[in-house]
Coordinates of C-alpha atoms and ligand atoms in Angstrom, one line a residue:
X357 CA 0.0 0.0 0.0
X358 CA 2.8 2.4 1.1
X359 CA 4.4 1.6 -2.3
X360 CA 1.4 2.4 -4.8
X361 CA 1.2 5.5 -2.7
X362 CA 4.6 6.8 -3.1
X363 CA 4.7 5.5 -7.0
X364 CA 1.2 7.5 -7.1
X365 CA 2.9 11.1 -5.9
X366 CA 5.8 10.7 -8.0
X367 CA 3.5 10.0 -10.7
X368 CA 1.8 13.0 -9.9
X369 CA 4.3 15.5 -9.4
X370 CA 6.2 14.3 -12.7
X371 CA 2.6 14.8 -14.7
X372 CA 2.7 19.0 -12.9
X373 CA 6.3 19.2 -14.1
X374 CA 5.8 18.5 -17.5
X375 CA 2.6 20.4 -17.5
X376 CA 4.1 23.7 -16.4
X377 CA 6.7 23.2 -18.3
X378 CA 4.5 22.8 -21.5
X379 CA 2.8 26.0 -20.6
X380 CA 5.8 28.0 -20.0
X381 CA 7.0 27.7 -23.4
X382 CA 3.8 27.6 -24.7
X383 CA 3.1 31.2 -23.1
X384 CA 7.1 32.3 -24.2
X385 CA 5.8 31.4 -28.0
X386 CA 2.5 33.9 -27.7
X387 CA 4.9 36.5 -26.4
X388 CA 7.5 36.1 -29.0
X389 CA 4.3 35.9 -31.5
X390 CA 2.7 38.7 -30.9
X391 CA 3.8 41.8 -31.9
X392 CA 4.3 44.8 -29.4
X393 CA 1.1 46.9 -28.5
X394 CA 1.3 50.1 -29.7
X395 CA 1.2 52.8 -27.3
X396 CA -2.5 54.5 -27.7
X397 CA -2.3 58.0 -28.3
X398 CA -5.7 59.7 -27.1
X399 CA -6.0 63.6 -26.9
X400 CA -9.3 63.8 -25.0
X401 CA -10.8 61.4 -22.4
X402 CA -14.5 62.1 -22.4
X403 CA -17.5 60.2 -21.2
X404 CA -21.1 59.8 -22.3
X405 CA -23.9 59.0 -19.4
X406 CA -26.9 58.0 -20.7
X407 CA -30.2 56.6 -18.5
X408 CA -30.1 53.7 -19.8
X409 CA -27.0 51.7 -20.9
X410 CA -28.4 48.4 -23.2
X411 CA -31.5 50.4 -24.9
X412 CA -31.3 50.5 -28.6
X413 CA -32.2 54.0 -29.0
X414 CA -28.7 54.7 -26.8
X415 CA -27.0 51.8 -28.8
X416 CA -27.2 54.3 -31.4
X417 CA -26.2 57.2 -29.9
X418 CA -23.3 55.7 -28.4
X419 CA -22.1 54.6 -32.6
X420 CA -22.2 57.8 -33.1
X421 CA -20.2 58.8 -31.0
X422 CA -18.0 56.0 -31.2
X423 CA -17.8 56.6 -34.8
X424 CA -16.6 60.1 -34.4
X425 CA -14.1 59.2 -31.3
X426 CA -12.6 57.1 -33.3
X427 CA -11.7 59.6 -36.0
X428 CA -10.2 62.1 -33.7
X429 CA -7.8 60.3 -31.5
X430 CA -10.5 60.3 -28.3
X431 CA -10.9 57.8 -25.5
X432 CA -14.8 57.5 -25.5
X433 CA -16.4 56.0 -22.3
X434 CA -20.2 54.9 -22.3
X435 CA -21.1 54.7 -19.2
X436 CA -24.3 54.7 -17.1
X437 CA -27.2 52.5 -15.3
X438 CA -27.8 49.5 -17.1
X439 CA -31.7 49.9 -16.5
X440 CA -33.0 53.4 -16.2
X441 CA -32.1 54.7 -12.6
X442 CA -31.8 58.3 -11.8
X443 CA -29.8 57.7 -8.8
X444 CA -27.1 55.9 -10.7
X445 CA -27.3 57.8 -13.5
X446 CA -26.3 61.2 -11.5
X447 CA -23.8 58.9 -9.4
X448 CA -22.2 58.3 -12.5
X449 CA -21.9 61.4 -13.5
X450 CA -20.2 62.8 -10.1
X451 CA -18.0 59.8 -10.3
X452 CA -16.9 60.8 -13.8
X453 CA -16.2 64.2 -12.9
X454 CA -14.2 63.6 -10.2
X455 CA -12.1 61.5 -12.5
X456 CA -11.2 65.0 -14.1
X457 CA -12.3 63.6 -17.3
X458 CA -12.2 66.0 -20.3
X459 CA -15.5 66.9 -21.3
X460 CA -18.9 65.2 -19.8
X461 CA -21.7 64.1 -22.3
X462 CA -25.5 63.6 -21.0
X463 CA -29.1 63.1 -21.3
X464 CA -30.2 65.8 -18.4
X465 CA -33.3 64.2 -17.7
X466 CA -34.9 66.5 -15.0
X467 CA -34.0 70.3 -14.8
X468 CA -34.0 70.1 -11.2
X469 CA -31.7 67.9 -10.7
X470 CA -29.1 68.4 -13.4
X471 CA -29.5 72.0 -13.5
X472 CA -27.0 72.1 -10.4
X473 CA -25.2 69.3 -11.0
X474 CA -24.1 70.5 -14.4
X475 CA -23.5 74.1 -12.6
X476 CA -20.8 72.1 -10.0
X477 CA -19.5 70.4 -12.9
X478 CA -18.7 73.5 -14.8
X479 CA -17.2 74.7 -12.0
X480 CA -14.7 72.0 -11.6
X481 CA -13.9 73.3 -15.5
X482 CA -15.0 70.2 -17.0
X483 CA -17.4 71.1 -20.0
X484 CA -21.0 69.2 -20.7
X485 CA -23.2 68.8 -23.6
X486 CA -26.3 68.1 -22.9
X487 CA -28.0 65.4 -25.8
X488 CA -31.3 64.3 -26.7
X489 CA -33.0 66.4 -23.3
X490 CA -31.7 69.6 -22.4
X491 CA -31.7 71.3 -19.2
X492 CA -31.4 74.9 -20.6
X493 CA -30.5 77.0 -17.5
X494 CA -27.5 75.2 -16.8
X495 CA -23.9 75.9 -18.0
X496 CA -24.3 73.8 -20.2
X497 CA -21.8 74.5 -22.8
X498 CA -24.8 73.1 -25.6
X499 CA -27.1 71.0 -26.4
X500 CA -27.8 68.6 -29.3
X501 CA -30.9 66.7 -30.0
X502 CA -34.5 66.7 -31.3
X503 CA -36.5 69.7 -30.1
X504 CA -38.6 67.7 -28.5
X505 CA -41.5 70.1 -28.3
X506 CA -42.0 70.3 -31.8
X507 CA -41.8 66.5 -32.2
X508 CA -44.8 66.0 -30.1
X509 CA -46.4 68.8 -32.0
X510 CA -45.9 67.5 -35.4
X511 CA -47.2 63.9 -33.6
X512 CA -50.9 65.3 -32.6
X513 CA -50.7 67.2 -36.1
X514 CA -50.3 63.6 -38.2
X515 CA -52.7 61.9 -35.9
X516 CA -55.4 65.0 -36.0
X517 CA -54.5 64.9 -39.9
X518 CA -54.9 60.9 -40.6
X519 CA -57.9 60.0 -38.3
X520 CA -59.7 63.4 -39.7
X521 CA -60.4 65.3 -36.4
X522 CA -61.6 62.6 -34.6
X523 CA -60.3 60.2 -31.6
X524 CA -59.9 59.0 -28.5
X525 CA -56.5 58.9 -27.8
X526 CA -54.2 57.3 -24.8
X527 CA -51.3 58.8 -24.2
X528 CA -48.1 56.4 -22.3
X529 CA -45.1 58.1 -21.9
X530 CA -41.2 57.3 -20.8
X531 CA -41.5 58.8 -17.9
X532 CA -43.7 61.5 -15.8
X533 CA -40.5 63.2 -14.3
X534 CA -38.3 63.6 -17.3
X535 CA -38.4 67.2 -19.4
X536 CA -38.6 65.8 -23.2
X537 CA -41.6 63.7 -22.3
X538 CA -43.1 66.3 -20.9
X539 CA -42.1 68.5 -23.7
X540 CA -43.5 66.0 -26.3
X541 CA -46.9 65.6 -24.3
X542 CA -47.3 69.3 -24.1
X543 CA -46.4 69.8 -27.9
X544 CA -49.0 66.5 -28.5
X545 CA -51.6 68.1 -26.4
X546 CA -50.9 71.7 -28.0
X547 CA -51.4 70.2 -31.3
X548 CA -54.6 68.4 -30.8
X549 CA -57.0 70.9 -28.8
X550 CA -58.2 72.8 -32.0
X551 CA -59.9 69.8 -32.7
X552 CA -63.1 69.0 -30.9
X553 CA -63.3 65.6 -31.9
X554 CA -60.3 64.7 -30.4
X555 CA -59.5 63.9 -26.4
X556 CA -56.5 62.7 -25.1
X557 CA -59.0 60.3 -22.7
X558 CA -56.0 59.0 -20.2
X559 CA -52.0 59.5 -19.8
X560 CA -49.4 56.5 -18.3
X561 CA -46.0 56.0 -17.7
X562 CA -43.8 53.2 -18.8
X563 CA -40.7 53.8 -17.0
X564 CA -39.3 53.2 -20.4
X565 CA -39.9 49.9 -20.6
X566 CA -41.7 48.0 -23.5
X567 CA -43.0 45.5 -21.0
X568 CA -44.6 48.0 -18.5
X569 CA -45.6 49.7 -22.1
X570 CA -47.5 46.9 -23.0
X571 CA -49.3 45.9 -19.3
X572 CA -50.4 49.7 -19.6
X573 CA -51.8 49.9 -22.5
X574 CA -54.1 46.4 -21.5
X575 CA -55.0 48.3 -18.4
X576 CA -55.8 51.2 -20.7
X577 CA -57.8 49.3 -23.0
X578 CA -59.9 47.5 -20.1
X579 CA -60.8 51.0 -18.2
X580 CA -61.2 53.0 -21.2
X581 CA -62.7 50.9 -24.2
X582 CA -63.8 54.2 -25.6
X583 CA -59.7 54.5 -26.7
X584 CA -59.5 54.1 -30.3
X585 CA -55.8 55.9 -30.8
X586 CA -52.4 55.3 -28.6
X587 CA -49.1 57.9 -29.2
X588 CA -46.2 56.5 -27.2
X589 CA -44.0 59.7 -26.3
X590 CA -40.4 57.2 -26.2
X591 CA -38.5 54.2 -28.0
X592 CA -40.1 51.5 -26.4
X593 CA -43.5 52.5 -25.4
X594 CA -44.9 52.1 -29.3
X595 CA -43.6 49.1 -29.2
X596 CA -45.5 47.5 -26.4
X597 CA -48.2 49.2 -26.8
X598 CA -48.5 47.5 -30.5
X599 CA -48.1 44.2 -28.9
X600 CA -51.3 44.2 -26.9
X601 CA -52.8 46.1 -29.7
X602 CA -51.6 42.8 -31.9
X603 CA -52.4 40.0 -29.1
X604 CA -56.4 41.3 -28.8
X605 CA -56.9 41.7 -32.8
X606 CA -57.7 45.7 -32.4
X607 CA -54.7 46.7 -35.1
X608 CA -57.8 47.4 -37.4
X609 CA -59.7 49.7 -34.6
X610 CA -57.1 51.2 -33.5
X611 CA -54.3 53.6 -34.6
X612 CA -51.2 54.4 -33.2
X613 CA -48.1 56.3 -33.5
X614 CA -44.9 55.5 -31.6
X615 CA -41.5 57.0 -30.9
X616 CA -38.1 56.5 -32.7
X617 CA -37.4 53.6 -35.4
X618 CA -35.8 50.7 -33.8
X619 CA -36.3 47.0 -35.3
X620 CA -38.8 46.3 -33.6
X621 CA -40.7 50.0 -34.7
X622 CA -40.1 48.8 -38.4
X623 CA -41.6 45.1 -38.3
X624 CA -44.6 46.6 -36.7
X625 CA -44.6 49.5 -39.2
X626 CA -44.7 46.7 -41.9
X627 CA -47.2 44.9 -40.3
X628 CA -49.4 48.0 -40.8
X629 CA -50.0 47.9 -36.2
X630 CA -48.1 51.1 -36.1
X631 CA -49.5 53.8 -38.4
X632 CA -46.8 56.8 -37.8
X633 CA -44.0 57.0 -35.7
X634 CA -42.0 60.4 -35.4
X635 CA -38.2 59.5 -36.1
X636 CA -35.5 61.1 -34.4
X637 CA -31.4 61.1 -35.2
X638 CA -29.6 59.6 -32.6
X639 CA -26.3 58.6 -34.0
X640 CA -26.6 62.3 -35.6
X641 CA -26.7 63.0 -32.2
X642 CA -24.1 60.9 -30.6
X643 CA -21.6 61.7 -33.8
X644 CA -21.9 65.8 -33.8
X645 CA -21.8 65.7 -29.7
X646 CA -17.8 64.3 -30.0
X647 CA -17.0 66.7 -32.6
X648 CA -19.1 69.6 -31.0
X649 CA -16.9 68.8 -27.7
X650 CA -13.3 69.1 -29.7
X651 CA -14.2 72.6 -31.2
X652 CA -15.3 74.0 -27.7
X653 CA -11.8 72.4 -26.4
X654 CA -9.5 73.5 -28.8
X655 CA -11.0 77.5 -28.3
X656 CA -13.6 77.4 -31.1
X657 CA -17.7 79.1 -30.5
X658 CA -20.2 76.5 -31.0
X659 CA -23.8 77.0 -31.4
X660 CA -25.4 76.5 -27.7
X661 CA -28.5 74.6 -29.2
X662 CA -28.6 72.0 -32.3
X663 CA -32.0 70.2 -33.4
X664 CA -31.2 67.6 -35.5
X665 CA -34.1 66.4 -37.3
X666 CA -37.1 65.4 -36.5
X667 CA -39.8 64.1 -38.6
X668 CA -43.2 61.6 -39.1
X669 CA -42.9 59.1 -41.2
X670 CA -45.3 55.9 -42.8
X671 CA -45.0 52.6 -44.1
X672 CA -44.4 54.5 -47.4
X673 CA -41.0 56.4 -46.1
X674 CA -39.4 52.6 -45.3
X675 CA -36.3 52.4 -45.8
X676 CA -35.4 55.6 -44.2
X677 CA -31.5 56.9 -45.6
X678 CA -29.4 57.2 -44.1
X679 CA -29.9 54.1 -42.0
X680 CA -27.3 54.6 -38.9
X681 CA -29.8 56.1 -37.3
X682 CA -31.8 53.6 -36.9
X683 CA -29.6 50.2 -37.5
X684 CA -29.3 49.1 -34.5
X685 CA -26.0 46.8 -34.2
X686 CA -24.4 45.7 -31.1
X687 CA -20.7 47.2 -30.8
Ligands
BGC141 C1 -35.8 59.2 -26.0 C2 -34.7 58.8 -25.1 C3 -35.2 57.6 -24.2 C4 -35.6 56.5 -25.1 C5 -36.2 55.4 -24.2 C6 -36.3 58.1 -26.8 O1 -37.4 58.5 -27.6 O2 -35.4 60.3 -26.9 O3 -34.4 59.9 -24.2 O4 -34.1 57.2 -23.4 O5 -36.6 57.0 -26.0 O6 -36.4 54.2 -24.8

């Protein structure tokens, strides 16, 4: 017995010889492989906070920026809660500027909050740029994005326009807090109250999120069957609210017109369950941001407000060129 043991640990400590022998010139022969890494060059560092990391509207933002990082020598952070949360979102962004980043990129959801912390930001002389919601008092140095205002205007004008002055109409929206919804509700309802015919019956939130989207809008449709039209104010909301609109067979009855042009957005727009949807530019966004942060660093004026473009569009637009703002690819 004492024999097969000791024959078993020389065994084994032969086999862990050899082994890490093996390895040890098998790692030498990567090294000597591989070439040497270049040493990156970057002239800025910035970072771009969004509320919500993994949402394809910000998937597209981020390329853009990406896009345009890449072209000028800039290390490009994206950053940010993974599921919309304010908390996180404005811990990210004191985190980031303590990092004594170059320039700050972010959605200011909520003027409240973001008016000050942009201020305190500023003051640590770290420029922002406000995209897709703006919080206008701030120092902000500008902002770039839809004016979102006018794009829930020109939404109540398309549905006033294709349902002929008459409807019953749900409203869900991102979120009750954040200034662009509230902006594009307020445009919507603006829009709409020359006509008599039409009422904007009830108003929910979705906390951006297609599946609180779509147990709304069932809600909706069991308290309200009077609702005959839905306008969902971000991405996701037009999305979920076609799904129940799909599920219960109503796509005839019922009209709707959604947010943004994600994949999703265009299979339903195909399907003839979403009517309208009022497109946005989000890489545009992401893209002119970067290069809008460069010309403030290196001494040049920049505009202090950009609208990109805005715009409804049908069935009959599909495709819409240029597609990078609305192919959504993972990175
Ligand atoms: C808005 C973004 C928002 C996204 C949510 C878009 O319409 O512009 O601010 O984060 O919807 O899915």
């Amino acid at each position: 017995m004492k024999r097969f043991l000791y024959g078993g640990c020389i065994l084994l400590l032969s086999v862990s010889a050899y082994l890490s022998v093996y390895f040890s010139i098998k790692m030498l022969s990567i090294d000597a492989e591989s070439k040497p890494l270049p040493l990156k060059k970057y002239d800025y560092h910035f970072v771009l906070v969004p509320e919500e990391l993994d949402n394809d509207y910000w998937r597209l933002v981020e390329k853009g920026a990406k896009d345009a990082a890449k072209e000028h020598h800039v290390l490009l952070e994206y950053v940010g809660p993974a599921q919309a949360d304010l908390k996180e979102q404005i811990k990210t962004l004191e985190k980031s500027a303590a990092s004594r980043v170059d320039g700050l990129l972010t959605q200011a959801l909520n003027e409240k909050q973001f008016t000050p912390l942009i201020n305190k930001i500023d003051l640590k002389g770290i420029p922002v740029i406000t995209i897709d919601t703006d919080a206008p008092k701030s120092n902000r140095i500008a902002y770039i994005g839809t004016n979102n205002y006018y794009s829930g205007f020109i939404a109540g004008l398309a549905l006033a326009k294709d349902l002929k002055g008459k409807a019953n109409v749900a409203i869900i929206t991102g979120r009750f807090e954040a200034s662009h919804q509230q902006l594009r509700v307020q445009g919507f309802k603006d829009a709409v109250k020359n006509y008599k015919g039409i009422k904007v019956i009830t108003i929910e939130e979705s906390n951006i999120s297609r599946v609180q989207a779509a147990e709304k809008t069932y809600t909706i449709l069991k308290e309200h069957p009077e609702v005959n039209a839905f306008f969902g104010t971000s991405a996701l909301d037009g999305i979920g609210i076609a799904k129940v609109i799909q599920q219960f067979h109503r796509e005839n009855s019922t009209y709707i017109i959604s947010f943004d042009i994600l994949p999703e957005t265009i299979a339903y727009l195909k399907e003839g369950v979403i009517e309208a949807t009022v497109v946005q530019e989000p890489y545009e966004m992401g893209y002119q941001a970067i290069k809008m942060m460069i010309a403030h660093l290196e001494g040049k004026s920049i505009a202090s407000s950009v609208y990109t473009e805005t715009k409804v569009i049908y069935r009959k637009d599909l495709p819409l060129v240029p597609e990078r703002n609305y192919e959504v690819k993972r990175q």
